[in-house]
XYZ file of C-alpha atoms in Angstrom:
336
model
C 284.515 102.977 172.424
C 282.134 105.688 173.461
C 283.034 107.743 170.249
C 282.756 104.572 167.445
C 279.348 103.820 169.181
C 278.349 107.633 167.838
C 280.236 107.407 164.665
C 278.064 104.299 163.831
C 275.034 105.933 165.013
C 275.460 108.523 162.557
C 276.263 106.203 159.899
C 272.822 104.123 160.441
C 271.060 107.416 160.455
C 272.219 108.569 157.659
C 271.495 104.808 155.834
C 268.489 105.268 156.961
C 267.471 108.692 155.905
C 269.422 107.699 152.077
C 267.116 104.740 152.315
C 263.844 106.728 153.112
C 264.224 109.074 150.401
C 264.143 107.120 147.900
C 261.150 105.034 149.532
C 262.938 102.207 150.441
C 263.080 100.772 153.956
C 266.272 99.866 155.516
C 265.982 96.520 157.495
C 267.629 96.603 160.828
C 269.510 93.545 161.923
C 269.951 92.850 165.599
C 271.561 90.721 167.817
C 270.941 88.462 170.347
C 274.746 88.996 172.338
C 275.260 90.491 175.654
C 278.716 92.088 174.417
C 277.086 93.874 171.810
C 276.164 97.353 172.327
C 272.850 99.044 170.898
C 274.916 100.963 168.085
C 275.959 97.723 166.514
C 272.695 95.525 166.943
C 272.597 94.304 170.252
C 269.073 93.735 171.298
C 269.496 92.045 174.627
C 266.464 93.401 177.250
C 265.316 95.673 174.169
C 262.175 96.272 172.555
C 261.943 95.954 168.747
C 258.924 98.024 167.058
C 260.589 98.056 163.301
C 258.347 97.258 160.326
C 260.422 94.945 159.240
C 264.008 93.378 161.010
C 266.089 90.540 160.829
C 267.029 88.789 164.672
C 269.863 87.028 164.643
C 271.910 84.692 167.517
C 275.509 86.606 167.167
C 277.113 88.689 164.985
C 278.829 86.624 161.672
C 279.460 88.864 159.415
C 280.943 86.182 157.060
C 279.631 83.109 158.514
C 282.625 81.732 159.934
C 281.807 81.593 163.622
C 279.580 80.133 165.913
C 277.694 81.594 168.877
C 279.373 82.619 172.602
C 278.729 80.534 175.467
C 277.280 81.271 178.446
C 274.307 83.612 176.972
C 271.475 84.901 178.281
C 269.416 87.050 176.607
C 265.660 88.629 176.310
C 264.031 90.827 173.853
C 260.787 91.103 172.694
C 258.600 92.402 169.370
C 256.901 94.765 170.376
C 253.661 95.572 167.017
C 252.152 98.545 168.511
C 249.187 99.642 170.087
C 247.243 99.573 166.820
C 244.692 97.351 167.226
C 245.232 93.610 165.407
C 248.924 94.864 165.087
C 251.344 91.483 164.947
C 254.604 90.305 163.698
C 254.688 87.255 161.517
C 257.980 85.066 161.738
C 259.922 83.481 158.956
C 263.334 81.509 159.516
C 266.098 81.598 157.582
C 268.275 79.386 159.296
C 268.301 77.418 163.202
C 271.503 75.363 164.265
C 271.621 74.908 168.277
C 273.176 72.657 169.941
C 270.925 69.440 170.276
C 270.086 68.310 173.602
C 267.240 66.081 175.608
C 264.327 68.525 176.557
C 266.491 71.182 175.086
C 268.069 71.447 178.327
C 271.526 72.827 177.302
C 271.363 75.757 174.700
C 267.873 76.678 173.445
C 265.843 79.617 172.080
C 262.292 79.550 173.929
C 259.514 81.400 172.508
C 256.536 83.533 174.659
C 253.619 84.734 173.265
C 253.341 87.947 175.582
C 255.423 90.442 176.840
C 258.885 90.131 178.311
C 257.701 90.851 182.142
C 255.193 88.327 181.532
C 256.363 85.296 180.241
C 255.523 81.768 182.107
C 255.156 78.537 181.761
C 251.491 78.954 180.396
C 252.424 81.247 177.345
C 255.536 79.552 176.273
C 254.988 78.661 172.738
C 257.748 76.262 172.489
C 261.752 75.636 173.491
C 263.468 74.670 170.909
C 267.267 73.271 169.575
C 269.072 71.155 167.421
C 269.117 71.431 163.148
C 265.944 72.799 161.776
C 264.364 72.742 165.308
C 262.074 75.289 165.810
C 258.215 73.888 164.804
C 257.137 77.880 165.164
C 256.203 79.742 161.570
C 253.557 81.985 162.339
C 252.061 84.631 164.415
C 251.531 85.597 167.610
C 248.137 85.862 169.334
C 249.430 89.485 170.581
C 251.146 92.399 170.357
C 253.538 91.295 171.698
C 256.756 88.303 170.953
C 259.274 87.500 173.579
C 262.501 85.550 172.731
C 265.040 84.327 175.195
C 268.127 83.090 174.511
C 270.527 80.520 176.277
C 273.543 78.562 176.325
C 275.690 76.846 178.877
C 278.843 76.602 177.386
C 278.981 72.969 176.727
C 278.761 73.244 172.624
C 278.225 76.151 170.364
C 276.412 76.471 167.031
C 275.826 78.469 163.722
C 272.860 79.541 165.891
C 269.820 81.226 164.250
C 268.373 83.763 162.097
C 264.477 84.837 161.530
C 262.756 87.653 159.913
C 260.299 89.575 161.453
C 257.340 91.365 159.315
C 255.123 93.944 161.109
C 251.354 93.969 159.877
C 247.766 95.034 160.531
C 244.303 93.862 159.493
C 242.996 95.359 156.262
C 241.516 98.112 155.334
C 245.239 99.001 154.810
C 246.214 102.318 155.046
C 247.257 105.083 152.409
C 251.155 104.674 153.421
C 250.300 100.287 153.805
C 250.003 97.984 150.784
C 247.392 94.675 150.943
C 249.160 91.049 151.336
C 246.617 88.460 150.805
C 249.214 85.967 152.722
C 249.029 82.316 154.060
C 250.039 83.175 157.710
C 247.767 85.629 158.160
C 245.287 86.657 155.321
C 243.975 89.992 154.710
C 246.911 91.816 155.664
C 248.621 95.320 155.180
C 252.598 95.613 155.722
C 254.303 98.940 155.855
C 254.346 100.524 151.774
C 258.414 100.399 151.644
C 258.627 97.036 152.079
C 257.204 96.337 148.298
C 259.819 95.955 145.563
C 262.968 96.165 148.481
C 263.779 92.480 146.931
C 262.778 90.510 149.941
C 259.431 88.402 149.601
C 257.257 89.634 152.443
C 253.887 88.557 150.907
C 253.610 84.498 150.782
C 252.508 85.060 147.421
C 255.107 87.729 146.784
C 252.795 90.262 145.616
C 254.650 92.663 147.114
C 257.299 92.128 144.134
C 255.863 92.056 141.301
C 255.391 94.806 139.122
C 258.754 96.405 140.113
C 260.959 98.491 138.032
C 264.338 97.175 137.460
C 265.658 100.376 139.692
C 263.245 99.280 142.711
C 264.879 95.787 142.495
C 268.112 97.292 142.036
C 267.979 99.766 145.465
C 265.878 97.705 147.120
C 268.302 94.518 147.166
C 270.627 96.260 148.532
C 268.992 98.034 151.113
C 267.005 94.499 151.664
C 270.292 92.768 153.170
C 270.106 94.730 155.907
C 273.154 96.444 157.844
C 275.057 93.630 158.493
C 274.751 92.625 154.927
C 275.647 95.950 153.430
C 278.417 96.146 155.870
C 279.737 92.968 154.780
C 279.275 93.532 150.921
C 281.151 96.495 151.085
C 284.027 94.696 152.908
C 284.144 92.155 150.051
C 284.040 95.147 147.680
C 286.951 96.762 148.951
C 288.667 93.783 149.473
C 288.307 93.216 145.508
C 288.762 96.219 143.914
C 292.268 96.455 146.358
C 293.374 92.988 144.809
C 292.210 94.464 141.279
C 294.067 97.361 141.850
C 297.497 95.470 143.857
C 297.609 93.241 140.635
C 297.210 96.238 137.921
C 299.695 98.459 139.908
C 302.034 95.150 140.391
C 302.030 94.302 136.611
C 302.380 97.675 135.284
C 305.468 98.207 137.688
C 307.298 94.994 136.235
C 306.563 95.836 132.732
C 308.475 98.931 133.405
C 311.414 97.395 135.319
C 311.726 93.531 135.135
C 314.516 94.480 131.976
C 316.114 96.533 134.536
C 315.849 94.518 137.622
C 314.846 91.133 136.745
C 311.988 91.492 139.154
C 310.456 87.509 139.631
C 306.988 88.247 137.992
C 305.943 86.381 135.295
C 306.915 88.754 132.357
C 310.598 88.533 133.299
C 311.104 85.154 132.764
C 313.511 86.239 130.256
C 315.603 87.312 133.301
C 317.843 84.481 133.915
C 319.694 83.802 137.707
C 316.600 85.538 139.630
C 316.934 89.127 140.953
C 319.544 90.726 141.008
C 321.709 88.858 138.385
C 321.143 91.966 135.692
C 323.676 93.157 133.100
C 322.310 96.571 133.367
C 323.617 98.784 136.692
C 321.047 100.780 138.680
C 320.217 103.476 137.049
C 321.324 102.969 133.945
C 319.018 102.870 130.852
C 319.987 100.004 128.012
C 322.141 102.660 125.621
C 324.321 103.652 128.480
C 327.203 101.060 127.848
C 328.495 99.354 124.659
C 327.761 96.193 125.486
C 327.478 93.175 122.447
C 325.014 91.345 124.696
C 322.703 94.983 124.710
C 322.467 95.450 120.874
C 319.219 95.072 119.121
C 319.510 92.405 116.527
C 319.352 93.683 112.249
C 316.081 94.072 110.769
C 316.098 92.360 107.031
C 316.041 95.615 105.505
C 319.463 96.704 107.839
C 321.316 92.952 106.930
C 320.156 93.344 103.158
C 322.158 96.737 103.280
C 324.612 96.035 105.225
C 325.571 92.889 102.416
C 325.103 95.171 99.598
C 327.445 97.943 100.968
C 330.251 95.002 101.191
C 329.699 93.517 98.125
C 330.425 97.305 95.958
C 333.767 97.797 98.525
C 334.453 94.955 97.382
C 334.482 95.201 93.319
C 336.001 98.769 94.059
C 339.292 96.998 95.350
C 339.145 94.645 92.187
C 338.177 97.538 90.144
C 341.725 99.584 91.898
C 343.882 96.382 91.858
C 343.320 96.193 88.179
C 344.064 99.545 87.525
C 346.669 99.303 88.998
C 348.145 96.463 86.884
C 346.896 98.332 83.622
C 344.050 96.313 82.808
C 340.862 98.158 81.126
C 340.402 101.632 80.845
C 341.331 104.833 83.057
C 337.763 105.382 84.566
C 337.072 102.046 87.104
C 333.534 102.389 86.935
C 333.777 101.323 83.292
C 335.481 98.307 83.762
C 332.906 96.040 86.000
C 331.989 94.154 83.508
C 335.484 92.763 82.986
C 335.673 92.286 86.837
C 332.683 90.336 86.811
């Protein structure tokens, strides 16, 4: 385990280095499960500092399963000692399991730090569909989200994305977002044109070269989205490529071995139930049932050919009985 934890450290360093080069910021996604280890997103009693990440309940790569039971976790966003330095919050989806009060499973919200939190700064706990009442910002540096369930029901669970910023003057390396959460703003410069609207009034793609919204979709889903697009991409081009390879074999061989694909429906009696032995090619025995059928031009010949043996024995017979003259070519007139 120890050695795929450093493989996929490696590979998310060198994502992000790709990513960086080309000025494009790779958005983290973490992970709000105990079982998960930091080298594949798991965020439990972790700080997060990114310019940019998506938080998420589990790990659902294709959206199939629901959160574990019996969680709890804490992590907090952590903007920086700059001063004014926030994260602003936008959800993309919150399913967890309903309850009075919010007493079973429930995602509570501080505004302050994880070592901190009380009932005074506790923004809000929150479950059920479409639960959570907080879009905004913090008052602070700092965002603390805890995580819980009991066991009793599991959900889809949650997903939010988290947007460092500062107060303007931005920056040489920021870029100005006049948004509705928080106005006269600067997020980090790589964020603009990575396909992902970070600016309310998505400022921060327009403008873009078809390249920049090219790269920066890609790098926009995030790990787990990459990860999961190029599952689905290998998964296709294999079928592509198991079809292809599958017809191209039969074409060869279903004369042979009356394989059972669709271009040997010819074949009759399934596999197996072929005139021609293994091995053998189609010319190999003199077999009636084997024979190519005449072309025109071959019958047409073929008549022809019988038709002149035939006056030839007329031509002889008479000949033979004295009738015409001594050459038999002379005398097919008189035969016809």
């Amino acid at each position: 385990m120890k050695n795929h934890g450093e493989s996929c450290v490696r590979i998310v360093a060198f994502f992000l280095t790709f990513s960086s080069s080309f000025g494009f910021y790779l958005i983290a996604d973490y992970y709000m499960d105990p079982d998960l280890g930091n080298a594949f997103g798991g965020v439990c009693n972790k700080r997060v500092e990114d310019a940019c990440a998506y938080l998420s309940s589990h790990l659902d790569l294709f959206g199939f399963s629901d959160y574990s039971s019996n969680v709890d976790c804490t992590m907090v966003f952590d903007a920086g000692k700059m001063a004014g330095a926030k994260f602003k919050f936008e959800w993309q989806y919150f399913n967890v399991e309903p309850s009075t009060d919010c007493t079973k499973d429930y995602l509570a919200i501080y505004d302050a730090d994880m070592n901190a939190i009380n009932s005074t700064n506790l923004v809000g706990k929150f479950c059920g569909l479409h639960g959570v009442s907080f879009n905004g910002t913090p008052t602070d540096r700092y965002m603390t989200m805890v995580f819980h369930t009991d066991g009793s029901g599991t959900k889809s669970g949650f997903k939010l994305r988290a947007t460092r910023y500062e107060p303007s003057p931005c920056q040489s390396e920021e870029f100005y977002c006049n948004d509705t959460l928080a106005t006269d703003i600067c997020i980090d410069d790589r964020l603009v044109c990575d396909g992902t609207r970070h600016c309310s009034d998505n400022s921060d793609e327009l403008n873009c070269s078809f390249l920049d919204e090219l790269l920066g979709t890609f790098f926009a889903l995030g790990l787990g989205g990459m990860v999961m697009s190029g599952v689905f991409c290998i998964a296709g081009c294999a079928g592509i490529w198991t079809v292809v390879g599958a017809l191209t074999c039969c074409k060869k061989c279903c004369v042979k071995c009356c394989c059972c694909w669709p271009c040997c429906k010819k074949c009759k009696g399934g596999a197996g139930n072929s005139k021609v032995e293994p091995g053998m090619e189609m010319g190999d025995r003199d077999d009636e049932d084997f024979s190519p059928p005449p072309t025109y031009r071959e019958t047409t010949k073929l008549e022809e050919d019988v038709e002149w043996d035939d006056v030839e024995d007329e031509v002889q017979k008479d000949d033979a009985a004295g009738i015409g003259s001594d050459d038999p070519r002379n005398n097919l007139a008189d035969v016809e």
